[in-house]
Coordinates of C-alpha atoms in Angstrom, one line a residue:
M1 CA -3.7 23.5 32.0
N2 CA -5.5 21.9 29.1
T3 CA -3.8 18.7 28.0
K4 CA -5.0 16.6 25.0
L5 CA -3.8 13.1 25.0
T6 CA -3.0 11.6 21.5
R7 CA -3.9 8.0 21.0
M8 CA -1.4 6.4 18.6
V9 CA -3.3 3.1 18.2
G10 CA -7.1 2.9 18.4
Y11 CA -9.4 0.1 19.5
V12 CA -12.9 0.5 18.0
V13 CA -16.1 -1.5 18.2
A14 CA -18.1 -1.2 15.0
H15 CA -21.5 -0.2 16.4
R16 CA -24.6 0.3 14.2
D17 CA -24.4 4.0 15.0
L18 CA -21.4 5.6 13.2
E19 CA -21.8 8.8 15.2
E20 CA -21.5 6.7 18.4
E21 CA -18.2 5.3 17.1
M22 CA -16.8 8.8 16.3
R23 CA -17.8 10.2 19.7
S24 CA -16.0 7.4 21.4
G25 CA -12.6 8.9 20.6
A26 CA -11.2 5.4 20.2
Y27 CA -9.6 5.9 16.7
G28 CA -5.9 6.1 16.7
E29 CA -3.6 8.6 15.1
F30 CA -1.6 6.0 13.2
Y31 CA -4.1 3.1 12.8
S32 CA -7.0 1.4 14.6
Y33 CA -8.1 -2.1 15.3
V34 CA -11.8 -2.5 14.5
L35 CA -13.9 -5.3 15.9
A36 CA -16.8 -5.7 13.4
G37 CA -19.6 -8.2 12.9
N38 CA -17.4 -10.3 10.6
G39 CA -14.1 -10.1 12.5
L40 CA -11.1 -8.0 13.4
F41 CA -9.7 -5.4 11.0
I42 CA -6.8 -2.9 10.9
Q43 CA -7.7 0.4 9.3
T44 CA -6.0 3.8 8.7
A45 CA -6.0 6.7 6.3
N46 CA -4.0 9.7 5.1
Q47 CA -4.6 12.5 2.6
Y48 CA -4.1 10.1 -0.3
L49 CA -5.4 6.7 0.7
V50 CA -7.9 4.8 2.9
G51 CA -7.2 1.2 3.8
A52 CA -8.8 -1.6 5.9
I53 CA -7.4 -5.1 6.1
P54 CA -9.1 -8.1 7.7
I55 CA -6.8 -9.9 10.1
A56 CA -9.0 -12.3 12.0
P57 CA -12.3 -13.3 10.5
A58 CA -15.0 -14.3 13.0
P59 CA -18.8 -13.8 13.4
V60 CA -19.5 -11.3 16.2
R61 CA -23.2 -10.9 16.8
G62 CA -24.7 -7.5 17.1
L63 CA -21.9 -5.5 15.4
K64 CA -21.8 -3.9 12.0
Q65 CA -20.2 -5.8 9.1
K66 CA -17.1 -4.3 7.6
A67 CA -15.4 -4.7 4.2
A68 CA -11.8 -4.9 3.1
E69 CA -10.9 -1.6 1.5
C70 CA -8.2 0.1 -0.6
R71 CA -9.5 3.4 -1.8
M72 CA -7.6 6.4 -3.3
L73 CA -8.6 9.8 -2.0
A74 CA -6.3 11.5 -4.5
P75 CA -7.0 10.9 -8.2
R76 CA -6.0 7.4 -9.3
I77 CA -2.4 7.3 -10.7
P78 CA -2.0 7.3 -14.6
A79 CA -0.9 3.8 -15.7
H80 CA 1.7 5.3 -18.0
L81 CA 3.8 5.9 -14.9
L82 CA 4.0 2.1 -14.4
D83 CA 5.3 1.8 -18.0
L84 CA 8.0 4.4 -17.2
A85 CA 8.9 2.6 -14.0
V86 CA 9.3 -0.7 -15.9
S87 CA 11.5 1.1 -18.5
I88 CA 13.8 2.4 -15.8
M89 CA 14.0 -1.1 -14.2
S90 CA 14.7 -2.7 -17.6
V91 CA 17.8 -0.7 -18.3
D92 CA 19.8 -3.3 -16.3
P93 CA 17.5 -6.2 -15.5
T94 CA 20.3 -8.0 -13.7
R95 CA 20.0 -5.5 -10.8
E96 CA 17.1 -4.7 -8.5
R97 CA 15.9 -1.1 -8.6
Y98 CA 13.5 1.0 -6.6
V99 CA 11.2 3.9 -7.7
A100 CA 8.5 5.8 -5.8
I101 CA 5.3 7.5 -6.9
V102 CA 4.4 10.8 -5.1
W103 CA 1.7 13.4 -5.3
R104 CA 3.3 16.8 -5.6
D105 CA 2.0 20.1 -7.0
R106 CA -1.4 18.4 -7.7
D107 CA 0.2 15.8 -10.0
W108 CA 1.6 12.3 -9.8
R109 CA 5.4 12.1 -10.2
L110 CA 7.9 9.3 -10.4
V111 CA 10.9 9.6 -8.1
M112 CA 14.1 7.5 -8.2
P113 CA 16.2 8.2 -5.0
E114 CA 19.8 7.4 -4.5
Q115 CA 20.3 3.7 -4.2
E116 CA 22.8 0.8 -4.2
T117 CA 21.8 -2.1 -6.3
D118 CA 22.9 -5.7 -7.0
Q119 CA 21.4 -8.9 -8.3
A120 CA 19.4 -9.7 -5.2
S121 CA 18.8 -6.5 -3.3
V122 CA 18.4 -2.8 -3.4
T123 CA 19.3 -0.3 -0.6
Y124 CA 17.7 3.1 -1.1
H125 CA 17.0 6.4 0.6
R126 CA 13.3 6.4 1.5
V127 CA 11.0 8.9 -0.2
P128 CA 9.0 10.3 2.8
D129 CA 5.9 11.3 0.8
A130 CA 5.7 8.1 -1.3
V131 CA 2.2 6.8 -1.9
V132 CA 3.3 3.8 -4.1
E133 CA 6.7 2.1 -3.8
L134 CA 7.9 -0.3 -6.5
H135 CA 11.0 -2.4 -6.7
S136 CA 12.2 -5.0 -9.2
H137 CA 13.3 -8.6 -8.9
G138 CA 15.2 -8.5 -12.2
Q139 CA 14.5 -11.7 -14.2
G140 CA 13.0 -13.4 -11.1
P141 CA 9.3 -13.6 -10.4
A142 CA 7.2 -10.8 -8.9
F143 CA 6.7 -11.9 -5.3
F144 CA 7.1 -10.4 -1.9
S145 CA 10.1 -11.9 0.0
A146 CA 10.6 -12.1 3.7
T147 CA 13.0 -9.1 3.3
D148 CA 10.2 -7.1 1.6
N149 CA 7.8 -8.0 4.5
A150 CA 10.4 -6.8 7.0
D151 CA 11.1 -3.5 5.1
E152 CA 7.6 -2.5 4.2
Q153 CA 6.3 -1.8 7.7
R154 CA 4.5 1.5 6.9
F155 CA 1.2 2.5 5.3
G156 CA 1.1 2.6 1.5
I157 CA 0.9 0.6 -1.7
F158 CA 3.8 -1.7 -2.5
G159 CA 4.6 -3.4 -5.8
V160 CA 7.2 -5.9 -7.1
V161 CA 8.1 -6.1 -10.8
G162 CA 9.5 -9.3 -12.1
N163 CA 10.4 -11.3 -15.2
L164 CA 12.2 -8.4 -16.8
H165 CA 13.8 -9.2 -20.2
C166 CA 12.1 -12.6 -20.3
P167 CA 10.2 -13.9 -23.4
S168 CA 6.9 -13.1 -21.6
P169 CA 6.0 -9.6 -20.5
P170 CA 7.1 -8.3 -17.1
T171 CA 4.8 -9.1 -14.2
L172 CA 3.6 -6.9 -11.3
S173 CA 2.3 -7.9 -7.9
L174 CA 0.6 -5.1 -5.9
R175 CA -0.4 -5.0 -2.2
L176 CA -1.7 -2.6 0.5
G177 CA 0.4 -2.5 3.6
I178 CA -0.8 -1.1 7.0
Y179 CA 2.1 -1.3 9.5
G180 CA 3.0 -4.9 8.9
Y181 CA -0.4 -6.3 7.7
F182 CA -0.8 -6.9 4.0
M183 CA -3.5 -7.4 1.4
S184 CA -3.2 -7.9 -2.3
V185 CA -5.0 -5.2 -4.4
S186 CA -5.9 -4.9 -8.0
L187 CA -4.5 -2.5 -10.6
D188 CA -7.9 -0.6 -10.7
D189 CA -7.8 0.1 -7.0
V190 CA -4.8 2.4 -7.5
F191 CA -4.1 3.1 -11.2
D192 CA -6.1 4.7 -14.0
G193 CA -5.8 2.9 -17.3
T194 CA -3.8 -0.2 -18.4
P195 CA 0.0 -0.4 -18.8
T196 CA 1.1 -1.3 -22.3
N197 CA 3.5 -4.1 -21.6
L198 CA 2.9 -5.5 -18.1
D199 CA 1.0 -8.4 -16.7
V200 CA -0.6 -7.6 -13.4
L201 CA -1.1 -10.6 -11.1
P202 CA -4.7 -11.0 -9.9
A203 CA -5.5 -9.7 -6.4
H204 CA -6.6 -12.3 -3.8
R205 CA -8.7 -10.5 -1.3
P206 CA -9.3 -12.4 2.0
E207 CA -12.8 -13.7 2.5
V208 CA -14.6 -11.8 5.3

């Protein structure tokens, strides 16, 4: 009987020879830890997105250097979908709301699933094929709370929209999440174009 074992989590050493890495069979189906010349990373990919987040910088002699990465494999998302998401969230800025962006029928679409909302939380039915997940903080600032950290334990792009219906434009904070590890990303990493009335907080990539 031919049995193939599936490795859920991989442990990879970043050799100079990429083919040697691939032959090792050390990459995991869900994600991999990669020991590189500049420290330890977590990395993964799906059909839409490639991500690598540094989690423990350290010099390791003789290994290949690695870079933090957030790269779309599908076309970048039109920025007007952000404007549409903010419009939906602004209908009642006293309540948190959730929207997802999915790739369906070779196009990006905004999906708003069933949800229960109040002033400080939103409970929603997950959209299984979501690439980007956005939720609002009403008139509060755009930041990721401890509740957000506990909820966003999957692979994808996550965003918080804040300062709705304030004198200044709404704000957006974006980050890449890989199963509980996070890294802030810029608008250009994910979106094509500039939203018309939204301030995007600058990304702070970790030094590696």
